[in-house]
Coordinates of C-alpha atoms in Angstrom, one line a residue:
Chain A
M1 CA 99.1 80.5 123.5
K2 CA 98.7 83.7 125.4
Y3 CA 99.1 87.3 123.2
T4 CA 98.8 90.5 122.9
V5 CA 98.0 92.9 120.0
V6 CA 99.5 96.7 120.6
L7 CA 98.3 99.3 118.4
N8 CA 98.7 102.6 117.6
G9 CA 95.4 104.7 118.1
C10 CA 97.1 107.7 117.4
S11 CA 98.6 107.4 113.6
R12 CA 95.4 107.4 110.9
N13 CA 96.2 104.6 109.7
I14 CA 94.4 102.5 113.1
Y15 CA 91.7 100.9 110.9
S16 CA 93.8 98.9 108.4
Q17 CA 96.2 98.2 111.9
A18 CA 93.2 96.8 113.2
E19 CA 92.0 94.9 110.5
E20 CA 95.2 94.1 109.3
T21 CA 95.5 92.6 113.6
A22 CA 92.1 91.0 113.4
S23 CA 92.2 89.3 110.6
F24 CA 95.7 87.7 111.4
V25 CA 94.5 86.8 114.8
A26 CA 91.6 85.0 113.2
E27 CA 93.9 82.9 111.0
N28 CA 96.6 82.0 113.5
L29 CA 94.9 82.2 117.1
G30 CA 91.6 81.4 116.6
S31 CA 92.1 78.0 119.1
A32 CA 93.9 80.3 121.3
P33 CA 92.2 81.3 124.6
P34 CA 91.2 85.6 124.0
G35 CA 94.2 88.0 124.0
R36 CA 94.0 91.3 124.8
C37 CA 95.1 95.2 123.5
I38 CA 97.2 97.7 124.6
L39 CA 95.7 100.5 122.0
F40 CA 97.4 104.4 122.6
Y41 CA 95.3 106.8 122.1
S42 CA 95.2 110.7 122.5
D43 CA 92.8 113.7 123.1
A44 CA 92.4 113.8 119.7
Q45 CA 90.6 110.5 119.1
N46 CA 87.1 108.9 119.5
K47 CA 87.6 106.4 122.2
E48 CA 84.4 104.6 121.7
E49 CA 85.5 104.5 117.9
L50 CA 88.7 102.9 118.8
I51 CA 87.2 100.4 121.5
A52 CA 85.3 99.1 118.7
L53 CA 88.5 98.4 116.7
S54 CA 89.8 96.0 119.5
P55 CA 90.8 92.5 118.1
A56 CA 90.5 91.3 121.2
E57 CA 87.9 90.6 124.4
S58 CA 90.4 92.4 126.8
L59 CA 91.2 96.5 126.2
L60 CA 93.6 98.6 127.5
L61 CA 93.4 102.2 126.4
V62 CA 96.8 103.6 127.2
K63 CA 96.1 107.6 126.9
V64 CA 99.9 109.0 125.9
K65 CA 101.3 112.6 125.2
Q66 CA 103.6 111.8 122.5
R67 CA 102.8 109.9 119.3
D68 CA 106.8 108.7 118.8
P69 CA 108.4 105.0 118.6
E70 CA 110.7 105.7 121.3
Y71 CA 108.0 107.0 123.9
Y72 CA 105.7 104.4 122.8
L73 CA 109.1 101.8 123.8
S74 CA 109.9 103.3 127.1
L75 CA 106.2 103.1 128.0
L76 CA 106.0 99.6 126.8
T77 CA 108.8 98.2 128.2
G78 CA 107.8 99.3 131.8
L79 CA 104.1 97.9 131.3
L80 CA 105.2 94.2 130.5
Q81 CA 107.9 93.8 133.0
N82 CA 105.4 91.4 134.8
D83 CA 103.5 90.3 131.8
T84 CA 103.3 86.2 131.3
S85 CA 102.0 86.9 127.3
S86 CA 104.2 84.6 124.7
L87 CA 103.1 86.3 121.9
Y88 CA 103.1 90.1 121.1
L89 CA 101.5 91.5 118.0
F90 CA 102.6 95.0 116.1
P91 CA 100.6 95.8 112.9
G92 CA 103.4 95.8 109.8
D93 CA 103.2 99.6 109.5
L94 CA 106.7 101.7 110.2
C95 CA 105.7 102.5 113.9
G96 CA 105.0 98.4 114.4
S97 CA 107.8 97.0 112.8
E98 CA 110.1 99.2 114.9
L99 CA 108.1 98.4 118.2
A100 CA 108.3 94.6 117.9
I101 CA 112.3 94.3 116.9
R102 CA 113.1 96.9 119.7
L103 CA 110.5 95.7 122.5
A104 CA 112.3 92.0 121.7
H105 CA 115.2 93.0 122.7
R106 CA 114.1 94.7 125.8
L107 CA 112.5 91.8 127.3
G108 CA 114.6 89.3 126.3
G109 CA 112.4 87.9 123.8
S110 CA 113.0 87.5 120.1
S111 CA 111.3 89.0 117.0
L112 CA 110.6 89.1 113.2
A113 CA 109.1 91.8 111.5
A114 CA 106.3 91.3 108.1
V115 CA 105.1 88.0 109.6
E116 CA 102.3 86.2 107.2
K117 CA 102.1 83.2 108.8
I118 CA 102.8 81.4 112.4
E119 CA 102.4 77.4 113.4
E120 CA 103.4 76.9 117.3
D121 CA 105.0 73.9 117.3
G122 CA 106.7 72.5 120.9
E123 CA 109.4 74.9 121.5
E124 CA 110.3 76.8 118.7
L125 CA 107.7 79.2 117.0
H126 CA 107.7 78.9 112.8
C127 CA 107.1 82.2 111.0
Y128 CA 106.9 82.8 107.4
K129 CA 107.5 85.9 105.4
T130 CA 109.0 87.1 102.2
V131 CA 112.9 87.9 102.4
Y132 CA 115.0 88.0 99.2
S133 CA 113.6 91.6 98.0
G134 CA 110.1 89.4 98.0
Y135 CA 111.0 86.8 95.7
L136 CA 111.1 83.7 98.3
R137 CA 109.5 83.3 101.1
A138 CA 111.6 81.8 103.9
Q139 CA 110.3 79.7 107.5
L140 CA 112.3 81.1 110.2
S141 CA 111.9 79.6 113.3
L142 CA 112.6 81.5 116.8
R143 CA 112.7 79.8 120.3
Q144 CA 113.1 82.9 122.7
K145 CA 109.8 83.8 124.4
P146 CA 108.1 86.6 124.7
Y147 CA 107.8 86.3 120.6
C148 CA 107.3 90.1 119.4
L149 CA 106.2 90.1 115.8
S150 CA 105.1 92.4 113.5
I151 CA 102.5 91.5 110.6
A152 CA 103.0 91.4 107.2
R153 CA 100.8 94.5 106.0
G154 CA 98.4 93.6 103.3
G155 CA 96.9 90.6 104.6
D156 CA 94.0 89.7 103.6
T157 CA 91.0 91.7 105.5
R158 CA 88.0 90.9 102.9
R159 CA 87.1 87.6 104.8
C160 CA 84.7 88.5 107.1
R161 CA 85.7 90.0 110.6
K162 CA 84.3 88.1 113.6
A163 CA 83.3 91.1 115.9
V164 CA 84.6 91.3 119.2
K165 CA 83.0 92.1 122.1
V166 CA 85.2 94.2 124.3
L167 CA 83.9 92.1 128.4
K168 CA 87.2 94.0 129.8
F169 CA 87.9 97.2 129.6
E170 CA 90.8 99.2 131.7
E171 CA 92.2 102.8 131.3
L172 CA 95.3 104.2 131.7
D173 CA 96.9 107.9 132.2
A174 CA 100.3 108.0 130.4
T175 CA 100.1 111.4 129.6
G176 CA 102.1 112.0 132.9
F177 CA 104.8 109.9 132.1
E178 CA 108.1 112.2 132.1
K179 CA 111.0 109.4 131.7
G180 CA 108.8 108.6 127.9
S181 CA 111.7 109.3 125.5
P182 CA 115.7 110.1 125.7
L183 CA 114.8 112.4 122.1
G184 CA 112.5 114.9 124.0
E185 CA 109.1 115.4 121.9
P186 CA 109.0 115.7 118.1
E187 CA 107.1 117.9 116.1
Y188 CA 104.7 116.3 114.2
E189 CA 104.0 117.0 110.7
E190 CA 100.2 115.8 109.0
E191 CA 100.7 114.6 105.5
A192 CA 97.7 115.7 103.2
N193 CA 96.4 112.4 102.7
G194 CA 99.7 110.1 103.7
G195 CA 99.0 107.2 101.9
L196 CA 96.1 106.0 103.2
E197 CA 93.7 107.4 100.2
L198 CA 95.9 105.2 98.1
E199 CA 95.6 102.1 100.4
E200 CA 91.6 101.9 100.4
A201 CA 91.2 103.3 96.1
P202 CA 89.2 101.0 94.3
F203 CA 91.0 101.7 91.4
I204 CA 94.8 102.8 91.1
L205 CA 97.2 104.1 88.5
V206 CA 100.5 103.2 88.6
A207 CA 103.5 104.8 87.0
G208 CA 107.1 103.2 86.9
Q209 CA 110.6 104.2 86.2
G210 CA 109.9 103.7 82.5
V211 CA 108.0 106.9 82.3
N212 CA 111.5 108.7 82.3
S213 CA 110.6 112.4 83.3
R214 CA 109.0 114.9 85.5
E215 CA 106.6 116.1 82.8
K216 CA 105.5 112.7 81.9
I217 CA 104.3 111.5 85.6
T218 CA 102.8 114.9 85.8
R219 CA 100.5 114.1 82.6
L220 CA 100.2 110.3 84.1
K221 CA 98.8 112.2 87.4
E222 CA 96.3 114.2 85.4
I223 CA 95.1 111.4 83.6
A224 CA 94.5 109.4 86.4
A225 CA 92.2 112.0 88.2
E226 CA 90.8 112.1 84.4
M227 CA 89.6 108.7 84.9
G228 CA 88.8 108.4 88.5
A229 CA 92.1 106.5 89.7
T230 CA 94.0 107.1 92.2
F231 CA 97.9 107.7 91.5
G232 CA 101.4 106.1 92.7
V233 CA 104.3 105.4 92.0
S234 CA 107.5 103.1 91.8
R235 CA 110.6 103.3 94.2
P236 CA 112.8 105.2 91.6
V237 CA 110.1 107.6 90.7
A238 CA 109.6 108.6 94.5
M239 CA 113.7 108.9 94.9
S240 CA 114.1 111.0 92.2
A241 CA 111.3 113.4 93.9
W242 CA 108.8 113.1 91.0
A243 CA 106.1 113.0 93.2
P244 CA 106.1 112.5 96.9
L245 CA 107.0 109.7 99.2
H246 CA 103.3 109.4 100.2
S247 CA 102.3 108.0 96.6
L248 CA 105.1 105.0 96.5
I249 CA 103.9 101.8 96.2
G250 CA 105.7 98.8 97.7
V251 CA 107.7 96.8 100.4
S252 CA 108.5 100.6 101.5
G253 CA 105.5 102.3 100.5
V254 CA 102.1 101.6 100.5
I255 CA 100.7 98.4 100.3
T256 CA 97.5 98.6 98.0
R257 CA 94.1 96.1 97.8
P258 CA 92.4 98.0 94.7
Q259 CA 89.9 96.1 92.9
L260 CA 91.6 97.7 89.5
C261 CA 95.7 98.0 89.1
I262 CA 97.0 99.6 85.4
A263 CA 100.7 99.5 86.1
V264 CA 102.9 101.7 83.1
G265 CA 106.1 101.6 83.0
I266 CA 107.1 99.3 85.4
S267 CA 109.4 96.2 85.7
G268 CA 107.7 94.1 88.0
A269 CA 110.8 94.0 90.8
A270 CA 109.2 92.0 94.0
A271 CA 109.6 94.6 96.3
F272 CA 107.1 96.8 93.9
F273 CA 105.1 93.8 93.1
A274 CA 104.2 93.4 97.1
G275 CA 102.6 96.8 96.7
I276 CA 100.1 95.9 94.1
E277 CA 99.9 92.3 94.8
K278 CA 96.3 91.7 96.3
S279 CA 94.9 93.8 93.6
K280 CA 91.7 92.0 91.9
Y281 CA 92.5 92.6 88.4
I282 CA 96.3 93.8 87.2
V283 CA 97.1 95.6 84.0
A284 CA 100.2 96.0 82.7
V285 CA 101.3 98.7 79.9
N286 CA 104.8 98.7 78.7
I287 CA 107.3 98.7 75.8
D288 CA 109.8 95.3 77.2
E289 CA 108.0 92.2 76.4
L290 CA 110.7 90.6 79.3
A291 CA 109.4 92.8 82.1
P292 CA 108.4 90.3 84.6
L293 CA 105.1 91.9 85.4
V294 CA 104.1 90.7 82.3
Q295 CA 104.2 87.3 83.5
S296 CA 102.5 88.8 86.7
A297 CA 99.3 90.9 85.1
D298 CA 96.1 89.8 84.4
V299 CA 96.0 91.0 80.9
V300 CA 99.0 93.0 78.8
V301 CA 99.5 95.4 76.7
I302 CA 103.3 96.2 74.9
D303 CA 103.1 99.2 73.3
D304 CA 104.2 102.8 74.1
Y305 CA 102.4 103.6 77.4
E306 CA 102.0 107.2 76.4
A307 CA 99.6 107.0 73.2
V308 CA 97.3 103.9 74.9
L309 CA 96.6 105.6 77.9
E310 CA 95.5 108.5 76.5
E311 CA 93.4 106.8 74.6
L312 CA 91.9 104.5 77.2
C313 CA 91.4 107.7 79.3
R314 CA 89.3 109.4 76.4
L315 CA 87.2 106.2 75.7
I316 CA 87.1 105.7 79.9
K317 CA 85.7 109.7 79.5
E318 CA 83.0 109.1 77.6
Q319 CA 81.2 106.8 79.6
P320 CA 78.0 108.5 81.1
S321 CA 79.2 107.2 84.5
L322 CA 83.1 107.7 86.0
P323 CA 84.0 105.3 88.6
Chain B
M1 CA 136.5 122.0 118.9
I2 CA 136.2 118.0 119.1
A3 CA 135.5 116.1 116.4
M4 CA 132.0 114.5 115.5
N5 CA 132.6 111.2 114.9
I6 CA 130.0 109.8 113.1
L7 CA 129.8 105.8 111.7
V8 CA 128.1 104.8 108.7
C9 CA 127.6 101.1 108.4
F10 CA 126.6 99.7 104.5
K11 CA 126.1 96.3 103.3
V12 CA 127.1 95.1 99.7
T13 CA 123.9 93.2 98.4
P14 CA 123.4 91.2 95.1
D15 CA 120.8 93.2 93.2
L16 CA 118.2 90.9 93.2
D17 CA 116.3 91.9 90.5
Q18 CA 119.0 91.4 87.8
L19 CA 118.1 88.2 88.2
P20 CA 114.8 86.9 85.6
P21 CA 112.2 85.2 86.8
D22 CA 112.6 81.6 86.2
G23 CA 116.5 82.2 87.3
W24 CA 115.7 81.9 91.3
E25 CA 117.3 78.1 92.2
V26 CA 116.5 77.1 95.9
D27 CA 119.1 74.6 97.2
R28 CA 116.6 72.2 99.7
A29 CA 119.3 70.6 101.8
A30 CA 121.5 73.9 102.3
L31 CA 118.5 76.9 102.3
T32 CA 121.1 78.7 99.8
V33 CA 120.4 80.4 96.8
E34 CA 123.3 81.2 93.9
T35 CA 123.3 85.0 93.3
S36 CA 127.1 85.0 93.3
F37 CA 126.9 85.8 89.1
V38 CA 124.8 88.7 89.7
K39 CA 125.9 92.3 90.2
A40 CA 127.0 93.3 93.3
M41 CA 125.7 96.7 94.8
I42 CA 125.5 98.9 97.8
N43 CA 122.3 97.9 99.2
P44 CA 120.0 101.0 98.5
Y45 CA 119.3 102.3 101.7
D46 CA 122.7 102.3 102.8
E47 CA 123.7 104.0 99.8
S48 CA 121.1 107.1 100.9
A49 CA 123.0 106.5 104.4
L50 CA 126.3 107.4 102.9
E51 CA 125.4 110.1 101.1
L52 CA 123.1 111.8 104.1
A53 CA 126.7 111.5 106.0
L54 CA 128.5 112.8 103.4
R55 CA 125.9 116.4 103.1
F56 CA 126.0 116.4 106.8
A57 CA 129.8 116.7 107.0
E58 CA 129.8 118.9 104.4
D59 CA 127.3 121.4 106.0
A60 CA 128.2 121.2 109.9
P61 CA 129.9 123.7 111.6
G62 CA 132.8 121.7 113.3
P63 CA 135.1 119.0 112.4
V64 CA 133.6 115.6 111.4
K65 CA 135.7 112.3 110.8
L66 CA 133.7 109.6 108.9
T67 CA 134.0 106.0 109.3
A68 CA 132.7 103.4 106.5
L69 CA 132.4 100.1 107.9
T70 CA 131.0 96.9 106.6
V71 CA 130.4 93.0 107.7
G72 CA 131.6 90.9 104.9
D73 CA 134.5 89.3 102.7
R74 CA 136.6 90.9 100.2
S75 CA 133.9 91.4 97.9
A76 CA 133.0 94.9 99.9
D77 CA 136.9 96.6 100.0
R78 CA 136.4 97.8 96.1
Y79 CA 133.1 100.1 97.7
L80 CA 135.6 100.9 100.3
K81 CA 137.8 101.9 98.7
M82 CA 135.5 104.1 96.7
L83 CA 134.7 105.6 99.8
Y84 CA 138.3 106.8 101.1
A85 CA 138.1 108.6 97.3
L86 CA 134.5 110.4 98.9
K87 CA 136.8 111.6 101.6
F88 CA 135.9 109.3 104.0
D89 CA 138.2 109.0 107.0
R90 CA 138.3 105.2 107.5
A91 CA 136.9 102.6 106.0
V92 CA 136.7 99.7 108.0
R93 CA 135.5 95.3 107.2
L94 CA 135.0 92.9 109.8
E95 CA 135.8 90.0 108.5
T96 CA 133.8 87.0 109.6
G97 CA 133.7 84.0 107.2
A98 CA 130.3 83.1 108.6
D99 CA 127.3 82.9 106.6
L100 CA 125.4 86.5 107.5
R101 CA 122.2 86.0 106.6
F102 CA 118.6 86.2 109.2
T103 CA 121.4 87.3 111.3
P104 CA 120.4 90.8 112.2
E105 CA 121.2 90.0 116.5
G106 CA 125.1 89.0 115.6
I107 CA 125.7 92.0 112.8
A108 CA 124.5 94.3 115.4
A109 CA 126.3 93.2 118.2
A110 CA 129.1 93.5 116.0
I111 CA 128.6 97.4 114.9
A112 CA 128.2 97.6 119.0
A113 CA 131.7 95.4 120.0
F114 CA 133.1 98.0 116.9
V115 CA 131.9 101.0 118.6
S116 CA 132.7 100.2 122.7
R117 CA 136.2 100.1 121.1
N118 CA 136.3 102.9 118.7
P119 CA 133.7 105.6 120.3
H120 CA 131.5 107.3 117.8
Q121 CA 128.6 109.7 118.5
L122 CA 126.0 109.1 115.5
I123 CA 126.0 105.7 113.7
I124 CA 123.9 106.0 110.3
M125 CA 122.6 103.1 108.6
G126 CA 120.3 102.0 105.9
R127 CA 116.7 100.7 107.8
Q128 CA 117.3 97.5 106.0
S129 CA 118.6 95.3 103.0
G130 CA 116.9 93.0 100.6
V131 CA 118.2 89.3 102.1
G132 CA 116.9 89.2 105.1
D133 CA 113.9 92.0 104.6
N134 CA 113.7 92.2 108.7
A135 CA 114.3 96.2 109.4
A136 CA 116.4 94.7 112.0
T137 CA 119.9 95.3 112.7
P138 CA 120.0 99.1 113.0
L139 CA 117.8 99.0 116.1
L140 CA 119.2 95.8 117.2
A141 CA 122.3 97.7 117.7
A142 CA 120.7 101.0 118.8
E143 CA 119.1 98.7 121.7
K144 CA 122.6 97.0 122.7
L145 CA 124.1 99.7 122.7
G146 CA 121.1 101.5 125.1
W147 CA 121.6 104.5 122.4
P148 CA 118.1 106.3 121.1
C149 CA 117.6 105.2 118.1
I150 CA 115.3 107.4 114.8
A151 CA 113.6 105.3 112.3
H152 CA 112.7 106.0 108.9
V153 CA 115.6 109.0 108.8
T154 CA 114.5 111.3 105.4
E155 CA 117.3 114.2 107.1
I156 CA 119.8 114.8 109.1
R157 CA 121.2 119.0 109.7
S158 CA 123.2 120.2 112.4
L159 CA 121.5 122.8 114.3
Q160 CA 125.0 123.3 116.6
E161 CA 127.6 122.2 117.8
D162 CA 125.9 119.4 119.9
L163 CA 122.3 119.2 118.3
L164 CA 120.9 117.3 115.5
K165 CA 117.8 118.4 113.8
V166 CA 116.7 114.6 112.5
R167 CA 113.3 114.1 110.2
A168 CA 111.7 111.0 109.5
Q169 CA 108.8 109.2 108.2
A170 CA 105.9 108.0 109.8
D171 CA 103.0 106.4 109.1
D172 CA 100.7 109.1 108.3
G173 CA 103.5 111.8 108.4
F174 CA 106.5 113.5 109.3
L175 CA 108.3 113.4 112.9
S176 CA 111.1 116.0 113.6
Y177 CA 113.3 115.6 116.2
A178 CA 116.4 117.9 117.7
A179 CA 118.4 115.3 119.0
R180 CA 122.0 115.2 121.1
P181 CA 123.7 112.5 120.5
P182 CA 124.5 109.7 120.9
L183 CA 122.0 108.8 118.4
V184 CA 121.3 106.1 115.8
A185 CA 119.5 106.7 112.5
A186 CA 118.4 104.4 110.0
V187 CA 118.2 105.7 107.0
G188 CA 114.1 105.6 105.1
N189 CA 113.1 106.6 101.4
V190 CA 115.3 109.1 100.6
P191 CA 114.8 111.3 97.6
H192 CA 117.8 112.5 95.7
A193 CA 120.1 110.6 97.9
Y194 CA 121.8 108.5 95.6
L195 CA 125.4 108.3 96.9
R196 CA 128.2 110.4 94.4
V197 CA 130.3 109.2 92.3
P198 CA 134.0 110.1 92.9
T199 CA 136.3 111.8 89.7
L200 CA 139.4 109.7 88.3
K201 CA 141.7 112.1 90.7
E202 CA 140.0 111.9 94.0
R203 CA 140.3 107.7 92.8
L204 CA 143.8 107.9 91.9
G205 CA 144.4 110.1 95.2
V206 CA 143.7 107.3 97.6
R207 CA 145.2 104.0 95.8
E208 CA 147.5 103.7 98.4
K209 CA 144.8 103.1 101.2
K210 CA 144.3 100.5 102.7
V211 CA 141.3 98.9 103.4
E212 CA 141.3 98.0 107.6
I213 CA 140.8 94.4 107.9
V214 CA 139.3 93.4 111.5
A215 CA 138.9 89.9 112.3
A216 CA 135.4 89.3 114.3
A217 CA 133.3 86.5 115.4
L218 CA 129.9 87.1 115.0
P219 CA 128.6 86.9 118.7
A220 CA 126.6 83.8 119.7
E221 CA 122.9 84.4 119.0
E222 CA 122.1 83.6 123.1
G223 CA 118.6 82.6 121.6
A224 CA 117.5 85.6 120.6
G225 CA 117.7 85.4 116.8
C226 CA 116.1 82.7 114.2
T227 CA 116.8 79.9 112.6
L228 CA 116.3 79.3 108.8
T229 CA 114.2 76.5 108.1
G230 CA 112.9 77.0 105.0
L231 CA 112.9 78.8 101.7
D232 CA 110.7 78.7 98.4
V233 CA 110.5 80.5 95.5
I234 CA 107.1 82.7 95.4
D235 CA 104.9 81.8 91.9
R236 CA 103.2 85.1 91.1
R237 CA 102.1 84.3 87.7
R238 CA 98.8 85.7 86.5
A239 CA 97.6 84.8 82.8
G240 CA 99.2 87.5 80.8
L241 CA 96.9 87.7 78.9
K242 CA 98.1 89.9 75.5
I243 CA 95.9 92.6 74.4
E244 CA 96.9 92.5 70.1
G245 CA 96.1 95.1 67.9
A246 CA 98.0 97.2 65.1
T247 CA 98.2 100.1 66.7
P248 CA 98.6 101.3 70.6
Q249 CA 94.4 103.1 70.2
E250 CA 93.2 99.8 68.8
K251 CA 94.6 97.9 71.8
A252 CA 93.5 100.8 74.5
G253 CA 90.0 100.1 72.5
A254 CA 90.2 96.5 73.1
L255 CA 91.4 96.4 76.1
Y256 CA 88.9 99.1 77.5
E257 CA 85.9 97.4 75.7
L258 CA 87.0 93.3 76.3
Y259 CA 88.4 93.5 80.2
L260 CA 87.9 97.1 81.6
K261 CA 84.6 98.7 80.9
E262 CA 82.4 96.1 82.9
R263 CA 85.4 96.2 85.7
L264 CA 84.5 99.8 86.2
A265 CA 81.3 100.0 86.1
K266 CA 81.1 98.1 89.0
L267 CA 83.6 99.6 91.0

């Protein structure tokens, strides 16, 4: 199956975009002919670094003046009018998932977001993804080419990625492309860390709705810093504005993959659990023995989280070398 | 001054987090799950969309007409009545009788057809809902109408009569647009955007108002859609070893010594 990967090099999460798509290609398209990558970038990025990230041997670098989905979509629609790829792959981040769905419509194909695995079967493409808020896995079959898919985030990128040498390299300067977006150029406001620090952290402390006040969330954030952990929260905490949006973990936020995750006051809804599922080791601290997370953690403390965390923090700080 | 017509689309969904881990039973032949005994709710992203629309109408410099629209069965009517009480001008339900799961193409087409018969300048809806988890409906509605779309919206304000300020989450920050309608806004994570609750007086005031029910056939998917061909429960169980101890401090000590000390040293 002829495929094309589309990456957004203007976003600071380009490394996880590249890793996840490369891993997906290796797992699902190993026997397909070498694919192509279209990578958007601007003057602010290091071109050599971006070239090294290509998950395909053929690379088209497209220099852009805007970095919003509506603009990328207009560009792609023009670029791909005569393209013969059967499959377009996008990263599973906000931008990639939007592009996959909308591009399929414009190219007369079919689409799905957050796909974990694919199998080609004659005239259909079987896609596997989580549904029902992450509690179930569905097989959904697409019939109409081109297939435009975004990849489920948090895929296993720890497997050794086969180095891809770019054999065919082209550049396109699209900075003069004036019919880009009907919305005009948006103002971009960078977030200090975005979710990137959390995404790559080896040790995280996560607080949920059981931590029921802004003051207690602030104290847990301090404890996380003292223990050497990166702090995150579940959706209800972020929706109460007790922590910034970029610290939200789960399907609608950051997908983490730490070595160690301590989850405090979290019931364990599947949409949250998807954000810590890739953790190598999960500790749950909860007063409620029946919370679903109790069954999904490696080790569990059923007790008052405040006393447990204060003591745990003291013990970790006493050690000569902090993480 | 001509009123701006805003359509807010919402979906009533089962609160899936209320199902216990062993309560998921899939009918593998019909590819269905029994969720009828679970409490229903407005999809959380749509709840934020409804609240943002109410705030927009309150702060807009000119007149605004709000229409609430859902596609579904009569279980949605009590929510539509509540939206009347919250000062929505119209409350409409498209009745299809169809299985609405995994049909974003069809639902987007039904929304687009409604807008073509009932002109609106702005559509606000949640970015995704729990059952399909595909975040496609608002994007496809925009495509079918040929309108621009801003996804993951966190704020919508009126800058002047025909100019909106829309702020949206991006992967590493935020994008702020000064946009002119028509526009589809797909609402994402918005702190402090829980839907307000009408007073008893407001509820009583709309007791006689009727929900508009419109029979609608979901347009054929014309091959662009997907077919559900399998459904399985995901088993996420891990060891779940419980730490014993008389006090929280004792438990913390045991957790640290037995399970964390070595792991932390290796980080």
